[in-house]
Short mmCIF file of C-alpha atoms and ligand atoms in Angstrom, two decimals:
data_model
loop_
_atom_site.label_atom_id
_atom_site.label_comp_id
_atom_site.label_asym_id
_atom_site.label_seq_id
_atom_site.Cartn_x
_atom_site.Cartn_y
_atom_site.Cartn_z
CA UNK A 1 -5.60 -3.83 -13.52
CA UNK A 2 -3.49 -3.84 -16.64
CA UNK A 3 -4.29 -1.62 -19.56
CA UNK A 4 -5.97 -3.45 -22.33
CA UNK A 5 -7.82 -5.83 -20.12
CA UNK A 6 -11.16 -4.35 -20.91
CA UNK A 7 -10.53 -5.36 -24.52
CA UNK A 8 -10.08 -8.98 -23.67
CA UNK A 9 -12.91 -10.84 -25.25
CA UNK A 10 -14.13 -14.22 -24.26
CA UNK A 11 -15.31 -16.91 -26.58
CA UNK A 12 -19.07 -17.08 -26.61
CA UNK A 13 -19.08 -20.82 -26.17
CA UNK A 14 -16.86 -23.75 -25.51
CA UNK A 15 -17.02 -24.52 -29.21
CA UNK A 16 -15.63 -21.06 -29.93
CA UNK A 17 -12.55 -21.89 -27.91
CA UNK A 18 -12.16 -25.30 -29.52
CA UNK A 19 -12.26 -23.76 -32.99
CA UNK A 20 -9.73 -21.10 -32.11
CA UNK A 21 -7.35 -23.51 -30.38
CA UNK A 22 -7.76 -26.13 -33.10
CA UNK A 23 -7.21 -23.34 -35.66
CA UNK A 24 -3.92 -22.52 -33.97
CA UNK A 25 -2.90 -26.16 -33.69
CA UNK A 26 -3.90 -27.33 -37.16
CA UNK A 27 -1.74 -25.75 -39.82
CA UNK A 28 1.42 -26.25 -41.81
CA UNK A 29 2.74 -28.24 -38.85
CA UNK A 30 0.32 -31.04 -39.69
CA UNK A 31 0.50 -31.05 -43.45
CA UNK A 32 3.94 -29.69 -44.30
CA UNK A 33 6.10 -30.35 -41.23
CA UNK A 34 4.78 -33.69 -39.94
CA UNK A 35 5.36 -35.62 -43.20
CA UNK A 36 8.80 -34.15 -43.81
CA UNK A 37 10.01 -34.74 -40.25
CA UNK A 38 8.56 -38.27 -40.37
CA UNK A 39 10.37 -38.86 -43.67
CA UNK A 40 13.68 -37.63 -42.28
CA UNK A 41 13.39 -39.71 -39.13
CA UNK A 42 12.71 -43.12 -40.51
CA UNK A 43 8.91 -43.35 -40.85
CA UNK A 44 6.67 -45.55 -38.73
CA UNK A 45 8.93 -45.83 -35.67
CA UNK A 46 8.99 -42.03 -35.50
CA UNK A 47 5.19 -41.97 -35.70
CA UNK A 48 4.95 -44.29 -32.70
CA UNK A 49 7.24 -42.04 -30.63
CA UNK A 50 5.27 -39.03 -31.81
CA UNK A 51 1.97 -40.52 -30.63
CA UNK A 52 3.50 -41.39 -27.25
CA UNK A 53 4.81 -37.84 -26.94
CA UNK A 54 1.36 -36.37 -27.69
CA UNK A 55 -0.46 -38.63 -25.23
CA UNK A 56 2.03 -38.76 -22.36
CA UNK A 57 3.86 -35.44 -22.48
CA UNK A 58 1.85 -32.91 -24.48
CA UNK A 59 -1.67 -33.62 -23.28
CA UNK A 60 -0.94 -33.30 -19.53
CA UNK A 61 1.21 -30.27 -20.23
CA UNK A 62 -1.57 -28.66 -22.34
CA UNK A 63 -3.85 -28.56 -19.28
CA UNK A 64 -1.08 -26.73 -17.43
CA UNK A 65 -0.81 -23.99 -20.06
CA UNK A 66 -4.60 -23.60 -20.30
CA UNK A 67 -5.00 -23.44 -16.52
CA UNK A 68 -2.25 -20.84 -16.17
CA UNK A 69 -3.91 -18.69 -18.82
CA UNK A 70 -7.45 -18.95 -17.47
CA UNK A 71 -6.40 -18.25 -13.90
CA UNK A 72 -4.24 -15.22 -14.65
CA UNK A 73 -6.09 -13.88 -17.72
CA UNK A 74 -2.75 -12.89 -19.19
CA UNK A 75 -0.20 -13.49 -21.94
CA UNK A 76 2.70 -15.81 -20.94
CA UNK A 77 4.90 -13.06 -19.48
CA UNK A 78 2.03 -11.47 -17.56
CA UNK A 79 0.84 -14.85 -16.32
CA UNK A 80 4.18 -15.61 -14.67
CA UNK A 81 4.49 -12.04 -13.47
CA UNK A 82 1.07 -12.36 -11.81
CA UNK A 83 2.14 -15.47 -9.89
CA UNK A 84 5.82 -14.74 -9.08
CA UNK A 85 6.42 -11.04 -9.84
CA UNK A 86 9.89 -9.91 -10.91
CA UNK A 87 11.43 -13.37 -10.52
CA UNK A 88 13.77 -14.97 -13.10
CA UNK A 89 10.76 -17.11 -14.10
CA UNK A 90 9.43 -14.15 -16.04
CA UNK A 91 12.25 -14.91 -18.48
CA UNK A 92 10.45 -18.15 -19.38
CA UNK A 93 7.48 -16.13 -20.58
CA UNK A 94 9.81 -13.85 -22.49
CA UNK A 95 11.42 -16.86 -24.18
CA UNK A 96 7.91 -17.87 -25.29
CA UNK A 97 7.19 -14.48 -26.82
CA UNK A 98 10.55 -14.49 -28.64
CA UNK A 99 10.04 -18.07 -29.84
CA UNK A 100 6.65 -17.18 -31.32
CA UNK A 101 8.19 -14.26 -33.11
CA UNK A 102 10.99 -16.39 -34.62
CA UNK A 103 8.66 -19.24 -35.58
CA UNK A 104 6.36 -16.77 -37.34
CA UNK A 105 9.31 -15.42 -39.34
CA UNK A 106 10.02 -18.70 -41.17
CA UNK A 107 6.49 -20.13 -40.91
CA UNK A 108 5.43 -17.07 -42.94
CA UNK A 109 7.89 -18.10 -45.66
CA UNK A 110 6.32 -21.56 -46.05
CA UNK A 111 2.83 -20.04 -45.80
CA UNK A 112 3.87 -17.67 -48.60
CA UNK A 113 4.88 -20.61 -50.83
CA UNK A 114 1.52 -22.24 -50.08
CA UNK A 115 -0.31 -19.11 -51.08
CA UNK A 116 1.78 -18.76 -54.24
CA UNK A 117 1.01 -22.38 -55.13
CA UNK A 118 -2.71 -21.59 -55.40
CA UNK A 119 -1.95 -19.49 -58.48
CA UNK A 120 0.90 -21.64 -59.73
CA UNK A 121 -1.50 -24.60 -59.82
CA UNK A 122 -4.40 -22.64 -61.25
CA UNK A 123 -2.36 -21.18 -64.13
CA UNK A 124 -0.49 -24.40 -64.90
CA UNK A 125 2.83 -22.70 -64.28
CA UNK A 126 5.51 -25.32 -64.86
CA UNK A 127 8.44 -23.75 -63.01
CA UNK A 128 9.96 -26.47 -60.79
CA UNK A 129 9.51 -26.04 -57.05
CA UNK A 130 13.23 -25.47 -56.48
CA UNK A 131 13.32 -22.55 -58.92
CA UNK A 132 10.06 -21.14 -57.53
CA UNK A 133 11.40 -20.86 -53.97
CA UNK A 134 14.88 -19.80 -55.10
CA UNK A 135 13.39 -16.73 -56.79
CA UNK A 136 13.78 -13.85 -54.33
CA UNK A 137 11.20 -11.81 -56.26
CA UNK A 138 8.60 -14.41 -55.37
CA UNK A 139 9.69 -15.67 -51.95
CA UNK A 140 10.09 -12.27 -50.26
CA UNK A 141 6.87 -10.62 -51.53
CA UNK A 142 4.89 -13.78 -50.75
CA UNK A 143 6.23 -13.74 -47.18
CA UNK A 144 5.27 -10.05 -46.94
CA UNK A 145 1.82 -10.69 -48.36
CA UNK A 146 1.08 -13.52 -45.97
CA UNK A 147 2.26 -11.53 -42.97
CA UNK A 148 0.11 -8.65 -44.21
CA UNK A 149 -2.98 -10.89 -44.21
CA UNK A 150 -2.12 -11.97 -40.67
CA UNK A 151 -1.60 -8.38 -39.52
CA UNK A 152 -4.86 -7.21 -41.10
CA UNK A 153 -6.86 -9.98 -39.42
CA UNK A 154 -5.34 -9.36 -35.99
CA UNK A 155 -5.49 -5.57 -36.51
CA UNK A 156 -9.13 -5.59 -37.48
CA UNK A 157 -9.99 -7.90 -34.59
CA UNK A 158 -11.68 -10.28 -37.00
CA UNK A 159 -10.07 -13.46 -35.66
CA UNK A 160 -13.47 -14.56 -34.54
CA UNK A 161 -14.80 -14.17 -38.06
CA UNK A 162 -11.90 -16.17 -39.50
CA UNK A 163 -12.29 -18.86 -36.90
CA UNK A 164 -15.97 -19.18 -37.66
CA UNK A 165 -15.20 -19.44 -41.36
CA UNK A 166 -12.60 -22.05 -40.77
CA UNK A 167 -15.23 -24.18 -39.07
CA UNK A 168 -16.84 -24.47 -42.51
CA UNK A 169 -13.61 -24.63 -44.49
CA UNK A 170 -11.60 -27.09 -42.42
CA UNK A 171 -14.07 -29.97 -42.98
CA UNK A 172 -13.61 -29.21 -46.67
CA UNK A 173 -9.83 -29.50 -46.30
CA UNK A 174 -10.37 -32.80 -44.50
CA UNK A 175 -12.56 -33.98 -47.37
CA UNK A 176 -9.84 -33.14 -49.93
CA UNK A 177 -7.23 -34.92 -47.80
CA UNK A 178 -9.43 -38.04 -47.75
CA UNK A 179 -9.85 -37.83 -51.51
CA UNK A 180 -6.09 -37.53 -52.00
CA UNK A 181 -5.50 -40.47 -49.67
CA UNK A 182 -7.73 -42.63 -51.87
CA UNK A 183 -5.74 -41.60 -54.95
CA UNK A 184 -2.41 -41.96 -53.20
CA UNK A 185 -2.92 -45.47 -51.83
CA UNK A 186 -4.29 -46.77 -55.12
CA UNK A 187 -1.25 -45.71 -57.16
CA UNK A 188 0.85 -48.65 -58.36
CA UNK A 189 3.76 -49.15 -55.95
CA UNK A 190 2.00 -47.36 -53.07
CA UNK A 191 2.41 -50.29 -50.69
CA UNK A 192 6.10 -49.54 -50.11
CA UNK A 193 5.00 -46.18 -48.77
CA UNK A 194 2.48 -47.81 -46.46
CA UNK A 195 5.19 -50.07 -45.08
CA UNK A 196 7.51 -47.11 -44.50
CA UNK A 197 4.75 -45.14 -42.76
CA UNK A 198 2.98 -47.89 -40.83
CA UNK A 199 5.42 -50.70 -40.09
CA UNK A 200 7.81 -49.57 -37.37
CA UNK A 201 11.47 -50.46 -37.54
CA UNK A 202 12.54 -49.63 -34.00
CA UNK A 203 16.24 -49.87 -34.81
CA UNK A 204 15.83 -46.43 -36.40
CA UNK A 205 15.18 -44.77 -33.05
CA UNK A 206 17.92 -42.69 -31.47
CA UNK A 207 18.17 -39.49 -29.42
CA UNK A 208 17.76 -37.25 -32.46
CA UNK A 209 14.60 -39.08 -33.53
CA UNK A 210 13.10 -38.76 -30.06
CA UNK A 211 13.84 -35.02 -29.92
CA UNK A 212 12.34 -34.59 -33.39
CA UNK A 213 9.16 -36.41 -32.28
CA UNK A 214 8.86 -34.45 -29.06
CA UNK A 215 9.56 -31.15 -30.82
CA UNK A 216 7.03 -31.97 -33.55
CA UNK A 217 4.38 -32.82 -30.94
CA UNK A 218 4.90 -29.47 -29.18
CA UNK A 219 4.98 -27.61 -32.49
CA UNK A 220 1.84 -29.24 -33.81
CA UNK A 221 -0.19 -28.56 -30.65
CA UNK A 222 1.15 -24.98 -30.40
CA UNK A 223 2.75 -25.78 -27.04
CA UNK A 224 5.89 -24.65 -25.29
CA UNK A 225 5.73 -20.93 -26.00
CA UNK A 226 2.60 -19.89 -24.18
CA UNK A 227 0.18 -19.69 -27.12
CA UNK A 228 -2.18 -21.92 -25.16
CA UNK A 229 -1.66 -19.74 -22.08
CA UNK A 230 -2.95 -16.86 -24.15
CA UNK A 231 -5.84 -18.95 -25.48
CA UNK A 232 -6.60 -20.31 -22.01
CA UNK A 233 -7.08 -16.73 -20.93
CA UNK A 234 -10.02 -16.56 -23.31
CA UNK A 235 -11.67 -19.67 -21.84
CA UNK A 236 -14.61 -19.14 -19.49
CA UNK A 237 -14.72 -20.60 -15.98
CA UNK A 238 -17.75 -22.64 -16.93
CA UNK A 239 -15.93 -24.44 -19.71
CA UNK A 240 -14.55 -27.91 -19.25
CA UNK A 241 -10.90 -27.48 -20.19
CA UNK A 242 -10.17 -31.20 -19.99
CA UNK A 243 -12.62 -32.24 -22.68
CA UNK A 244 -11.80 -29.12 -24.74
CA UNK A 245 -8.08 -29.88 -24.59
CA UNK A 246 -8.58 -33.54 -25.45
CA UNK A 247 -10.76 -32.62 -28.46
CA UNK A 248 -8.11 -30.24 -29.80
CA UNK A 249 -5.38 -32.86 -29.41
CA UNK A 250 -7.48 -35.51 -31.16
CA UNK A 251 -8.36 -33.24 -34.10
CA UNK A 252 -4.79 -32.11 -34.52
CA UNK A 253 -3.26 -35.58 -34.33
CA UNK A 254 -5.81 -37.07 -36.73
CA UNK A 255 -5.07 -34.45 -39.38
CA UNK A 256 -1.32 -35.07 -39.10
CA UNK A 257 -1.76 -38.84 -39.36
CA UNK A 258 -3.99 -38.43 -42.40
CA UNK A 259 -1.48 -36.08 -44.03
CA UNK A 260 1.15 -38.82 -43.75
CA UNK A 261 -1.23 -41.31 -45.31
CA UNK A 262 -1.76 -38.90 -48.18
CA UNK A 263 1.95 -38.26 -48.80
CA UNK A 264 3.93 -41.47 -48.26
CA UNK A 265 2.15 -43.94 -50.55
CA UNK A 266 2.29 -41.42 -53.42
CA UNK A 267 5.88 -40.54 -52.61
CA UNK A 268 7.07 -44.13 -52.92
CA UNK A 269 4.85 -44.81 -55.92
CA UNK A 270 6.46 -41.86 -57.69
CA UNK A 271 9.97 -42.91 -56.69
CA UNK A 272 10.85 -39.85 -54.59
CA UNK A 273 13.09 -39.89 -51.51
CA UNK A 274 11.26 -39.61 -48.16
CA UNK A 275 14.01 -37.53 -46.57
CA UNK A 276 13.79 -34.61 -48.98
CA UNK A 277 13.14 -32.19 -46.11
CA UNK A 278 10.90 -29.10 -46.18
CA UNK A 279 10.25 -29.38 -49.91
CA UNK A 280 8.74 -32.86 -49.60
CA UNK A 281 5.06 -31.95 -49.58
CA UNK A 282 5.34 -29.29 -52.27
CA UNK A 283 6.95 -31.73 -54.66
CA UNK A 284 4.71 -34.70 -53.95
CA UNK A 285 1.29 -33.04 -53.82
CA UNK A 286 1.26 -31.55 -57.35
CA UNK A 287 2.15 -35.01 -58.66
CA UNK A 288 -0.92 -36.46 -56.97
CA UNK A 289 -3.10 -33.66 -58.33
CA UNK A 290 -1.80 -34.45 -61.82
CA UNK A 291 -3.18 -37.99 -61.41
CA UNK A 292 -6.71 -36.79 -60.66
CA UNK A 293 -9.59 -35.66 -62.84
CA UNK A 294 -10.14 -31.92 -62.20
CA UNK A 295 -6.64 -31.95 -60.71
CA UNK A 296 -6.13 -28.21 -61.32
CA UNK A 297 -9.21 -27.16 -59.39
CA UNK A 298 -8.61 -29.70 -56.63
CA UNK A 299 -4.97 -28.64 -56.35
CA UNK A 300 -5.75 -24.92 -56.23
CA UNK A 301 -8.54 -25.51 -53.69
CA UNK A 302 -6.19 -27.60 -51.57
CA UNK A 303 -3.53 -24.88 -51.43
CA UNK A 304 -6.21 -22.27 -50.71
CA UNK A 305 -7.57 -24.24 -47.78
CA UNK A 306 -4.06 -24.97 -46.54
CA UNK A 307 -3.32 -21.22 -46.69
CA UNK A 308 -6.36 -20.59 -44.49
CA UNK A 309 -5.26 -23.31 -42.05
CA UNK A 310 -1.85 -21.60 -41.96
CA UNK A 311 -3.51 -18.22 -41.38
CA UNK A 312 -5.35 -19.41 -38.27
CA UNK A 313 -1.93 -20.55 -36.96
CA UNK A 314 -0.02 -17.36 -37.88
CA UNK A 315 -2.77 -15.37 -36.15
CA UNK A 316 -1.99 -17.18 -32.90
CA UNK A 317 1.76 -16.77 -33.35
CA UNK A 318 1.36 -13.02 -33.84
CA UNK A 319 -1.18 -12.77 -31.04
CA UNK A 320 1.27 -13.97 -28.36
CA UNK A 321 3.72 -11.12 -29.00
CA UNK A 322 0.93 -8.59 -29.52
CA UNK A 323 -0.91 -9.45 -26.31
CA UNK A 324 2.41 -9.17 -24.47
CA UNK A 325 3.01 -5.65 -25.81
CA UNK A 326 -0.59 -4.63 -25.11
CA UNK A 327 -0.80 -6.07 -21.60
CA UNK A 328 2.72 -5.46 -20.31
CA UNK A 329 4.10 -2.55 -22.33
CA UNK A 330 0.76 -0.76 -22.64
CA UNK A 331 1.14 -0.30 -26.36
CA UNK A 332 -2.04 0.45 -28.26
CA UNK A 333 -3.11 -2.76 -29.96
CA UNK A 334 -3.02 -1.36 -33.47
CA UNK A 335 0.55 -0.12 -33.08
CA UNK A 336 1.70 -3.39 -31.51
CA UNK A 337 0.30 -5.38 -34.44
CA UNK A 338 2.19 -3.34 -37.04
CA UNK A 339 5.38 -3.32 -34.97
CA UNK A 340 5.48 -7.07 -34.55
CA UNK A 341 4.34 -7.71 -38.12
CA UNK A 342 7.03 -5.42 -39.56
CA UNK A 343 9.80 -6.84 -37.40
CA UNK A 344 8.76 -10.39 -38.29
CA UNK A 345 8.98 -9.57 -41.96
CA UNK A 346 12.57 -8.31 -41.62
CA UNK A 347 13.48 -11.37 -39.60
CA UNK A 348 11.85 -13.64 -42.19
CA UNK A 349 13.81 -12.27 -45.16
CA UNK A 350 16.97 -14.37 -44.55
CA UNK A 351 14.80 -17.50 -44.30
CA UNK A 352 13.02 -16.56 -47.53
CA UNK A 353 16.39 -16.09 -49.24
CA UNK A 354 17.84 -19.32 -47.89
CA UNK A 355 16.27 -21.62 -50.47
CA UNK A 356 18.71 -20.97 -53.28
CA UNK A 357 18.50 -17.18 -53.67
CA UNK A 358 21.57 -16.50 -51.50
CA UNK A 359 24.12 -19.30 -51.50
CA UNK A 360 25.67 -18.52 -48.12
CA UNK A 361 22.27 -18.81 -46.44
CA UNK A 362 21.21 -21.88 -48.37
CA UNK A 363 23.98 -24.22 -47.29
CA UNK A 364 25.27 -23.73 -43.79
CA UNK A 365 28.49 -25.66 -43.36
CA UNK A 366 28.09 -25.81 -39.57
CA UNK A 367 24.56 -27.25 -39.92
CA UNK A 368 25.14 -30.29 -42.12
CA UNK A 369 24.79 -28.16 -45.25
CA UNK A 370 21.16 -27.38 -44.44
CA UNK A 371 19.56 -23.98 -44.95
CA UNK A 372 19.05 -21.01 -42.65
CA UNK A 373 15.33 -21.82 -42.63
CA UNK A 374 16.10 -25.36 -41.47
CA UNK A 375 18.30 -23.93 -38.74
CA UNK A 376 15.53 -21.58 -37.55
CA UNK A 377 13.05 -24.44 -37.58
CA UNK A 378 15.37 -26.63 -35.54
CA UNK A 379 16.28 -23.98 -32.95
CA UNK A 380 12.90 -22.33 -32.48
CA UNK A 381 10.39 -24.88 -33.73
CA UNK A 382 12.04 -27.75 -31.90
CA UNK A 383 14.61 -27.06 -29.19
CA UNK A 384 13.12 -23.82 -27.90
CA UNK A 385 9.59 -25.23 -27.63
CA UNK A 386 10.89 -28.25 -25.71
CA UNK A 387 12.94 -26.00 -23.44
CA UNK A 388 9.96 -23.68 -22.90
CA UNK A 389 7.74 -26.64 -21.99
CA UNK A 390 10.40 -27.99 -19.62
CA UNK A 391 10.62 -24.70 -17.75
CA UNK A 392 6.90 -23.97 -17.80
CA UNK A 393 6.09 -27.38 -16.34
CA UNK A 394 8.65 -26.77 -13.58
CA UNK A 395 7.06 -23.38 -12.97
CA UNK A 396 3.54 -24.80 -12.83
CA UNK A 397 4.52 -27.81 -10.73
CA UNK A 398 6.93 -26.23 -8.24
CA UNK A 399 6.21 -22.50 -8.13
CA UNK A 400 2.54 -22.07 -8.86
CA UNK A 401 1.76 -25.40 -7.23
CA UNK A 402 -0.10 -28.51 -8.27
CA UNK A 403 -3.04 -27.85 -5.92
CA UNK A 404 -3.73 -24.41 -7.33
CA UNK A 405 -3.36 -25.62 -10.90
CA UNK A 406 -5.70 -28.53 -10.24
CA UNK A 407 -8.29 -26.26 -8.70
CA UNK A 408 -8.29 -24.26 -11.95
CA UNK A 409 -8.41 -27.35 -14.19
CA UNK A 410 -11.27 -28.78 -12.15
CA UNK A 411 -13.34 -25.64 -12.38
CA UNK A 412 -16.01 -26.49 -14.93
CA UNK A 413 -14.93 -30.13 -15.18
CA UNK A 414 -14.23 -31.86 -11.86
CA UNK A 415 -12.42 -34.48 -13.89
CA UNK A 416 -9.19 -34.44 -11.93
CA UNK A 417 -11.01 -35.56 -8.74
CA UNK A 418 -11.95 -38.83 -10.36
CA UNK A 419 -9.96 -41.98 -9.80
CA UNK A 420 -8.31 -43.97 -12.53
CA UNK A 421 -10.38 -47.06 -13.37
CA UNK A 422 -9.72 -49.76 -10.78
CA UNK A 423 -7.04 -47.75 -8.96
CA UNK A 424 -7.15 -45.59 -5.87
CA UNK A 425 -5.07 -42.77 -7.39
CA UNK A 426 -6.92 -39.76 -8.84
CA UNK A 427 -6.23 -38.28 -12.26
CA UNK A 428 -5.23 -35.10 -10.45
CA UNK A 429 -2.56 -36.85 -8.42
CA UNK A 430 -1.18 -38.57 -11.49
CA UNK A 431 -1.21 -35.27 -13.37
CA UNK A 432 0.80 -33.67 -10.57
CA UNK A 433 3.43 -36.41 -10.76
CA UNK A 434 3.71 -35.85 -14.51
CA UNK A 435 4.06 -32.07 -14.35
CA UNK A 436 6.45 -32.05 -11.40
CA UNK A 437 8.68 -34.98 -12.31
CA UNK A 438 8.03 -37.05 -15.40
CA UNK A 439 7.52 -34.33 -18.02
CA UNK A 440 10.53 -32.16 -17.04
CA UNK A 441 12.84 -35.17 -16.60
CA UNK A 442 11.97 -36.69 -19.95
CA UNK A 443 12.37 -33.39 -21.80
CA UNK A 444 15.67 -32.67 -20.01
CA UNK A 445 17.09 -36.09 -20.87
CA UNK A 446 16.10 -35.75 -24.51
CA UNK A 447 17.61 -32.26 -24.79
CA UNK A 448 20.86 -33.20 -23.03
CA UNK A 449 21.25 -36.22 -25.22
CA UNK A 450 21.02 -34.08 -28.34
CA UNK A 451 23.40 -31.39 -27.13
CA UNK A 452 25.96 -34.06 -26.33
CA UNK A 453 25.86 -35.37 -29.85
CA UNK A 454 26.65 -31.96 -31.35
N1 LIG B 1 0.64 -25.55 -34.42
C1 LIG B 1 0.92 -24.83 -35.63
C2 LIG B 1 1.00 -25.82 -36.76
O1 LIG B 1 1.02 -27.03 -36.50
O2 LIG B 1 1.04 -25.41 -37.90
C3 LIG B 1 2.17 -23.99 -35.53
C4 LIG B 1 2.24 -23.18 -34.27
C5 LIG B 1 1.27 -22.22 -34.02
C6 LIG B 1 3.23 -23.45 -33.33
C7 LIG B 1 1.29 -21.53 -32.83
C8 LIG B 1 3.27 -22.75 -32.15
C9 LIG B 1 2.29 -21.80 -31.91
F1 LIG B 1 2.30 -21.16 -30.79
#
């Protein structure tokens, strides 16, 4: 028995798990990252590839992560260690822990901007976005503050409280998004944005676009680094992980699609460029707020709710590294939380300074003149998640074994024993083919294609 196991809680109900997993999945990835990546990759055609990636690659793979976590009751490293001790596969779990740590470092920077924007909006501060994020005296403390919130929540063990709160607050965020969509699509000139976002031009698809879509799908569903292994370990044997997983994927994808519908019509109506990158949402949203009655209050409330959505995601990013240190290195939980939080802050500083504060970090000549933050996001938020998912699906399919994984998925659901409508093949058999062959091959082809073009 590993130390720390007795502290492992379990969600009181299936809904508890859905809220926590949806809390991890829904965050800046949906509202900040999805629109900007869509904008950079040509719009509607990217969205089509994204939806295919969610349905065909991410959803089957999600069941794999959840099953691995529930069976082993461990963090990603411990889960692999429990199945194939001291094998090189343990490195895959380690890659997940490291990826979570790096993602948190720059995710915290964007979350810090979001938090700062609550007050910027409320006090009618007119500093342009570019100057706001280029100011090191704002960007670094805001990163620190946001990481501090995350640390305090995980330290105090009040995740459950936050997740319960977010069940009240997230419908409110959804309501504001719907309101902003109505304003956005009724602006004069909005239709060009609708065409960009909804009418696919398939000639825009290439290897880079497909990797971006796949990476965004993994990022948005918190997959590829073992976060869902950790969350699966909190799922009870009685719960139906198939319906739970499907619900999380549907919630998450709907919010991302709605975020695009909120941004693109307004963006085109206001004459901005869709490929502005990470700053896209921060520049467009305040302009929509300015077009609304009570825009100040609505704007501040929006950034507050978005900060809370980001917090339920940063909690899960921190939790992966913390549960690794607690389970495997037998560190007391409270010490692990401060260690990881502090190290993440240091790692996040270069990203915070890469938006104009330090020139050499802001324009990397070897990365198309993009910033250090962009580089981190590409390496960890995209390539590393895809690589992690590739190796974890090979591990689940070939080392752990499809039969054992299916037994775990079926516990509490029985779904995988059913046959596809009108066919003699079961869902379980099809799932096995995906995890063993289709998923790893597709990810490998996409990754190889991109490395070749570098
Ligand atoms: N899914 C989160 C978002 O879309 O904002 C980001 C994230 C959280 C990615 C946790 C990975 C992860 F393990």
